Coordinates of C-alpha atoms in Angstrom, one line a residue:
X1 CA -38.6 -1.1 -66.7
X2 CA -40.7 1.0 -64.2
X3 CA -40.7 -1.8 -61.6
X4 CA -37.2 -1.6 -61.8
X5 CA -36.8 1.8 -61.4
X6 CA -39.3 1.9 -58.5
X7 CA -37.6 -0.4 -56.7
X8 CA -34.2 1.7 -55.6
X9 CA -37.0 4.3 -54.5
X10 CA -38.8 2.3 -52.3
X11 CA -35.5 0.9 -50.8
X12 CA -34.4 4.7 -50.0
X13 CA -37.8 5.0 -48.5
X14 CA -37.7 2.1 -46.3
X15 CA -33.6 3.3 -44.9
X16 CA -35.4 6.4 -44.9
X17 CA -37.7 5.8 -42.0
X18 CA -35.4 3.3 -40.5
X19 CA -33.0 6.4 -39.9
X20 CA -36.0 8.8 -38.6
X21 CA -37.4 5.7 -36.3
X22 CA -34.2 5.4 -34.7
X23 CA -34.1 9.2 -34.4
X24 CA -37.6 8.7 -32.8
X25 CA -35.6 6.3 -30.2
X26 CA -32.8 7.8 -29.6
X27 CA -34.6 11.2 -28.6
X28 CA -37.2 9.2 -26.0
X29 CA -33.8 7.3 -24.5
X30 CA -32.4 10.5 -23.9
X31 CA -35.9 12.1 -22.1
X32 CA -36.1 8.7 -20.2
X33 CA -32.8 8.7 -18.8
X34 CA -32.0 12.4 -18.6
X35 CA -31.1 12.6 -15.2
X36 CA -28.9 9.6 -15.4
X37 CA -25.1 10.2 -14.7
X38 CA -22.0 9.2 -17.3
X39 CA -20.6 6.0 -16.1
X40 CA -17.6 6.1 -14.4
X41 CA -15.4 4.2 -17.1
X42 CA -16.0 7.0 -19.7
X43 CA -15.3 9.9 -17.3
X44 CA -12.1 11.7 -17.8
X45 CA -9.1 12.1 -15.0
X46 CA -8.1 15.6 -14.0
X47 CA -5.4 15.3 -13.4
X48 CA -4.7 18.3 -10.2
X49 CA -1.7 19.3 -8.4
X50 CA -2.5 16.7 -5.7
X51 CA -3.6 13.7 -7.6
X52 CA -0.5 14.3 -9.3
X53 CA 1.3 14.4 -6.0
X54 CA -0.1 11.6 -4.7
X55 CA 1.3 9.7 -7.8
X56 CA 4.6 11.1 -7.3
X57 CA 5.2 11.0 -3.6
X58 CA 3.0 7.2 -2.9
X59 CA 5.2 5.7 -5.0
X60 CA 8.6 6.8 -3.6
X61 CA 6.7 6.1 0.3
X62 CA 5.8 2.8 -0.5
X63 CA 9.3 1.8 -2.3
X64 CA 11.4 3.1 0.4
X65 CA 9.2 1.3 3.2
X66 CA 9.5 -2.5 0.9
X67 CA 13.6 -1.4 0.6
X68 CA 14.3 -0.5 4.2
X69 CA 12.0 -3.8 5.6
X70 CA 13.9 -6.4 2.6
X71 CA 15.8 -7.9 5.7
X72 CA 12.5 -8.5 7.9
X73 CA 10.8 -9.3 4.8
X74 CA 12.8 -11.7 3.5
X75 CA 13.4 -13.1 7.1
X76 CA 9.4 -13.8 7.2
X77 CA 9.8 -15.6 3.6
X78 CA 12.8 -17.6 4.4
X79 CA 10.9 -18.4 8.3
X80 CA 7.7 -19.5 6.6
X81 CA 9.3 -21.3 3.9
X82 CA 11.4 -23.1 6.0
X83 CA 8.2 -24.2 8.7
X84 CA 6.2 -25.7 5.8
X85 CA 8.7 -27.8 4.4
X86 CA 9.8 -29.0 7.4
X87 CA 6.1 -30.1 8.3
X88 CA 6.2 -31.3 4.4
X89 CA 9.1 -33.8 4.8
X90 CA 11.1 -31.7 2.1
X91 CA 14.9 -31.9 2.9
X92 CA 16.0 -28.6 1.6
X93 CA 17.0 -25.7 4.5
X94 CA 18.2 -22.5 4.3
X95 CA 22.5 -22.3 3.8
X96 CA 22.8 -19.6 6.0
X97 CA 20.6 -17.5 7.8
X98 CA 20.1 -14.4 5.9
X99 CA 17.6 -11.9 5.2
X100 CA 18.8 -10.9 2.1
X101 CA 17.7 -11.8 -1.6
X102 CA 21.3 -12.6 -2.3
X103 CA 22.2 -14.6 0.5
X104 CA 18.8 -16.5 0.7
X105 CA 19.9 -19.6 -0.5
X106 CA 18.6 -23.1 -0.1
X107 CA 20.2 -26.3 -0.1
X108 CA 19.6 -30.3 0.7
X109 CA 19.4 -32.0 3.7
X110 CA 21.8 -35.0 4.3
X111 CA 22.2 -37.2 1.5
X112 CA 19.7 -36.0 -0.8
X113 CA 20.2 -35.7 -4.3
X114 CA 19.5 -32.8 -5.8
X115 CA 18.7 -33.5 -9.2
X116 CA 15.1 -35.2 -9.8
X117 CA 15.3 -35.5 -13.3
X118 CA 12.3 -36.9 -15.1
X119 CA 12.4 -40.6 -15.5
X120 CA 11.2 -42.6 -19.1
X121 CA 7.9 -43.4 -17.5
X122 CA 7.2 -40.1 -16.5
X123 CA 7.9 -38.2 -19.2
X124 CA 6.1 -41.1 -21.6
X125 CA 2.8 -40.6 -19.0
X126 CA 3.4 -36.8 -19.1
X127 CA 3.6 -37.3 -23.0
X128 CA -0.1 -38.6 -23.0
X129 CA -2.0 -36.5 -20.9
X130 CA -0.6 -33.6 -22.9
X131 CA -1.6 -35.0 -26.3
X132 CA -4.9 -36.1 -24.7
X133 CA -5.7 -32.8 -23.4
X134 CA -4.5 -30.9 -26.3
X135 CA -6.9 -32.5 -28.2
X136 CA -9.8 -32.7 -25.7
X137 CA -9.4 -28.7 -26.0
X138 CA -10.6 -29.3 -29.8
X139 CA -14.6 -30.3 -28.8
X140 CA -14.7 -27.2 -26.4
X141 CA -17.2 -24.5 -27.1
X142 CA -16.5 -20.7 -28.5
X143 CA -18.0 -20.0 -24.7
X144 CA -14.8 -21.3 -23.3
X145 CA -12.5 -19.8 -25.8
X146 CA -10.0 -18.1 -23.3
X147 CA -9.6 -21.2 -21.4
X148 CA -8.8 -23.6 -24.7
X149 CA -6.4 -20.9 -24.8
X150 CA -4.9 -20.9 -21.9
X151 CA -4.9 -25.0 -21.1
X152 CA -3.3 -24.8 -25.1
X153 CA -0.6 -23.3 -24.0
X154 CA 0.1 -24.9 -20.8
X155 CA 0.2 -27.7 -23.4
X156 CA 2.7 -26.7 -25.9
X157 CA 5.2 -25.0 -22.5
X158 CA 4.7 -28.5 -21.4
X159 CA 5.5 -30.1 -24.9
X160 CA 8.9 -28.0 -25.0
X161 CA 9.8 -29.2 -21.8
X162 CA 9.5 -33.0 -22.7
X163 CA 10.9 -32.7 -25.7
X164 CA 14.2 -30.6 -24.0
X165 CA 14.3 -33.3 -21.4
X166 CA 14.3 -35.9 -24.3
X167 CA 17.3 -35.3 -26.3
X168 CA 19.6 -33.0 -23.8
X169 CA 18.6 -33.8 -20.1
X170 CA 21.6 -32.7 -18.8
X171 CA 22.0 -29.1 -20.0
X172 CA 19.2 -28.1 -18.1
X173 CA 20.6 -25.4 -16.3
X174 CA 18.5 -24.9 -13.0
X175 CA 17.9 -26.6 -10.1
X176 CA 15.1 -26.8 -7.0
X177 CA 16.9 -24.6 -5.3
X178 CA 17.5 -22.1 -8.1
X179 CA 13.8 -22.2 -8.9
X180 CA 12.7 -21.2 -5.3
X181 CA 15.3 -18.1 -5.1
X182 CA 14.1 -16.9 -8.8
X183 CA 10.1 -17.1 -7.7
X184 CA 11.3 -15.0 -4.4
X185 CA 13.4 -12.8 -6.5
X186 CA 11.0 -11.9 -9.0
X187 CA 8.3 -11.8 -6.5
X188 CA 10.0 -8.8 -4.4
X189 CA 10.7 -7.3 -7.8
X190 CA 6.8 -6.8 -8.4
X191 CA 6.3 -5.8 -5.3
X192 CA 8.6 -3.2 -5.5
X193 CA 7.0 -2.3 -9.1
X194 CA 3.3 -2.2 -8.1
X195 CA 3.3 0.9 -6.5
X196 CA 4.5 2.4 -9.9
X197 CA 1.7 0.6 -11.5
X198 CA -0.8 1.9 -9.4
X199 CA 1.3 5.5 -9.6
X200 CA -0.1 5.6 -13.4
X201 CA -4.3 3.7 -13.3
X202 CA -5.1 4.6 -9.8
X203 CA -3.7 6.8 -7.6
X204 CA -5.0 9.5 -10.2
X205 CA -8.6 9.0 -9.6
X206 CA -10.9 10.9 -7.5
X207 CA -10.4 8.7 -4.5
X208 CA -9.9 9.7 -1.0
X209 CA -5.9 9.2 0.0
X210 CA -6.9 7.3 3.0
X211 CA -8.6 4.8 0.7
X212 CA -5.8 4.5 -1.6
X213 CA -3.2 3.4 1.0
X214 CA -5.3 0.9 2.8
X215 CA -6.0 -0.5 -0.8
X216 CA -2.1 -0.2 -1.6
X217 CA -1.4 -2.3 1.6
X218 CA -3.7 -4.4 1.4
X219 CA -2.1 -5.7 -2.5
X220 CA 0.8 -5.7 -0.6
X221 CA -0.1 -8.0 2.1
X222 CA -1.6 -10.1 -0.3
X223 CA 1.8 -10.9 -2.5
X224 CA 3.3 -10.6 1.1
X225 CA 1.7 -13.7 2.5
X226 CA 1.2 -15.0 -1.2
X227 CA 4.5 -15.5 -2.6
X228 CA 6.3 -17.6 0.2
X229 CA 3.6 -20.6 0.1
X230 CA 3.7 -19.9 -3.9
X231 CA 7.5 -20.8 -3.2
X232 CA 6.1 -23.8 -1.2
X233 CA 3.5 -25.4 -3.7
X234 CA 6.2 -25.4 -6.4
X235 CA 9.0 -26.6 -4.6
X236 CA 6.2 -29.7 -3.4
X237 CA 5.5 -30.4 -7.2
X238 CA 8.5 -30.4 -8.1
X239 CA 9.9 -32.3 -4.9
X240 CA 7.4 -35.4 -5.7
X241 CA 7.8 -35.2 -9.5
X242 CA 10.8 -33.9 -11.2
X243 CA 12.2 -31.1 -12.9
X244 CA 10.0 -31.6 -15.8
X245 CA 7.6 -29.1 -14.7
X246 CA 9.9 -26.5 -13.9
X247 CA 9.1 -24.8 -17.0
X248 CA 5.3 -25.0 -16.5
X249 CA 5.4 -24.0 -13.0
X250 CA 8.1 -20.7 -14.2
X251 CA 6.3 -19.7 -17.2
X252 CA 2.1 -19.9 -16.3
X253 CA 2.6 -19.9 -12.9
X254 CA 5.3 -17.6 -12.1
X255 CA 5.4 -14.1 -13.1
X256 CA 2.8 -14.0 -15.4
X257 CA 0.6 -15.9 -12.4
X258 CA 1.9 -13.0 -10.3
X259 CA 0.8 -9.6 -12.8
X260 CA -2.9 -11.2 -13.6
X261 CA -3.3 -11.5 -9.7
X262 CA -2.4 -7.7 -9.4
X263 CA -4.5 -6.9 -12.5
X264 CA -7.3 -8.8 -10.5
X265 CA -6.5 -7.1 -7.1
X266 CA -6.2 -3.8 -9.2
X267 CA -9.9 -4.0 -10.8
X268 CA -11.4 -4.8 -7.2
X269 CA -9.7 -1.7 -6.3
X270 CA -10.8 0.4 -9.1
X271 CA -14.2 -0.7 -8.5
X272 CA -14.2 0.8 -5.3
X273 CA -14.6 4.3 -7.6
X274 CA -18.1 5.7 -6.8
X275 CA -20.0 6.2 -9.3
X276 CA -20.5 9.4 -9.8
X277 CA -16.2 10.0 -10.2
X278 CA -15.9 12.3 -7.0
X279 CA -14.9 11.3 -3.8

């Protein structure tokens, strides 16, 4: 009985001096690195009169400019588009010479058909490599967890598709042509929308207004130069294989592609905070 009773004493002992040795710790951590400065991710915005101007007044500069330069834009988009195709052997031109999302249409040269529906020995070899990688993602490690993720998906979007194409080929509703307009439709929308973005995570923080712009522009630039030869390597794809991965292509590649590039672009720029939060 008195070992017993001992016991739950000498366990309160032992938590005891756990507590006070990483007291003990805690206390020569804090002498060590008193001088040290709060990282920048836990310090808090202040958000002034002109930070909050700056988030007010960048956005609505930055919108106007992308609205008033849509025709020159668009002009560059349809003019780049148009120069690697040709180069590609892709028979698809522009239907009329517009600089405008709504008139920027594309359709096929001569005689070619416009279709490209997936035939039975593509969709059966598509078929396979799905399963095949599907199941390959099974014997990958908890290391590459986001990827078995992401390759899982592509799978099942992919898996959708064949089975769509399977039993009702012929209500699918887009076309090459379609796809390319939608990609440069949605691609001007996020443009339009990352100055917004940036309106609410970064134009707040202690960074100089000079830096800020040239970062801005810089994202810009990069969607600017990105989206058209985007346009081009799906219109390839699909071009030499079919509309069977149309949905692939829309779904991982497209929009969602499009906002984890900005997210990347918008951590580079963020990183450019200095350390101590000031400018």
């Amino acid at each position: 009985m008195q070992s017993q009773k001992e016991q739950p004493s000498q366990m309160m002992r032992l938590r005891d001096a756990a507590f006070d040795a990483a007291a003990v710790a805690i206390r020569d951590a804090r002498k060590r690195h008193a001088g040290a400065h709060q990282h920048r991710a836990l310090h808090r915005v202040t958000a002034t009169p002109y930070l909050i101007a700056q988030a007010i007044l960048l956005p609505l500069l930055f919108c106007a400019v992308l609205l008033f330069a849509e025709p020159y834009l668009m002009g560059f988009w349809r003019d780049c588009i148009v120069f690697w195709l040709t180069r590609l052997d892709v028979p698809l031109h522009v239907l009329h010479q517009t600089s405008t999302i709504d008139g920027l249409h594309f359709e096929w040269s001569n005689s070619a058909a416009g279709t490209y529906m997936p035939s039975f020995t593509m969709m059966l070899g598509s078929a396979l490599v799905t399963l095949l990688v599907f199941f390959f993602t099974g014997s990958m490690s908890n290391k590459s967890l986001p990827l078995k993720y992401l390759i899982r998906i592509v799978c099942v979007v992919q898996g959708i598709a064949l089975l769509f194409f399977w039993f009702a080929p012929s209500q699918f509703p887009y076309t090459i042509p379609d796809h390319m307009r939608n990609i440069i439709s949605i691609g001007y929308m996020l443009m339009l929308a990352i100055p917004v973005m940036l309106a609410i995570g970064y134009y707040l923080l202690h960074l100089s207004l000079p830096i800020k712009i040239i970062h801005t522009v810089f994202i810009l630039s990069y969607f600017m130069l990105m989206i058209p030869h985007k346009v081009v390597l799906h219109t390839l794809i699909l071009y030499k294989m079919s509309l069977l991965y149309m949905p692939v292509l829309y779904i991982c590649l497209g929009a969602v592609f499009d906002v984890l590039l900005f997210v990347a672009l918008y951590s580079w720029a963020v990183s450019m905070l200095p350390s101590n939060g000031t400018d």
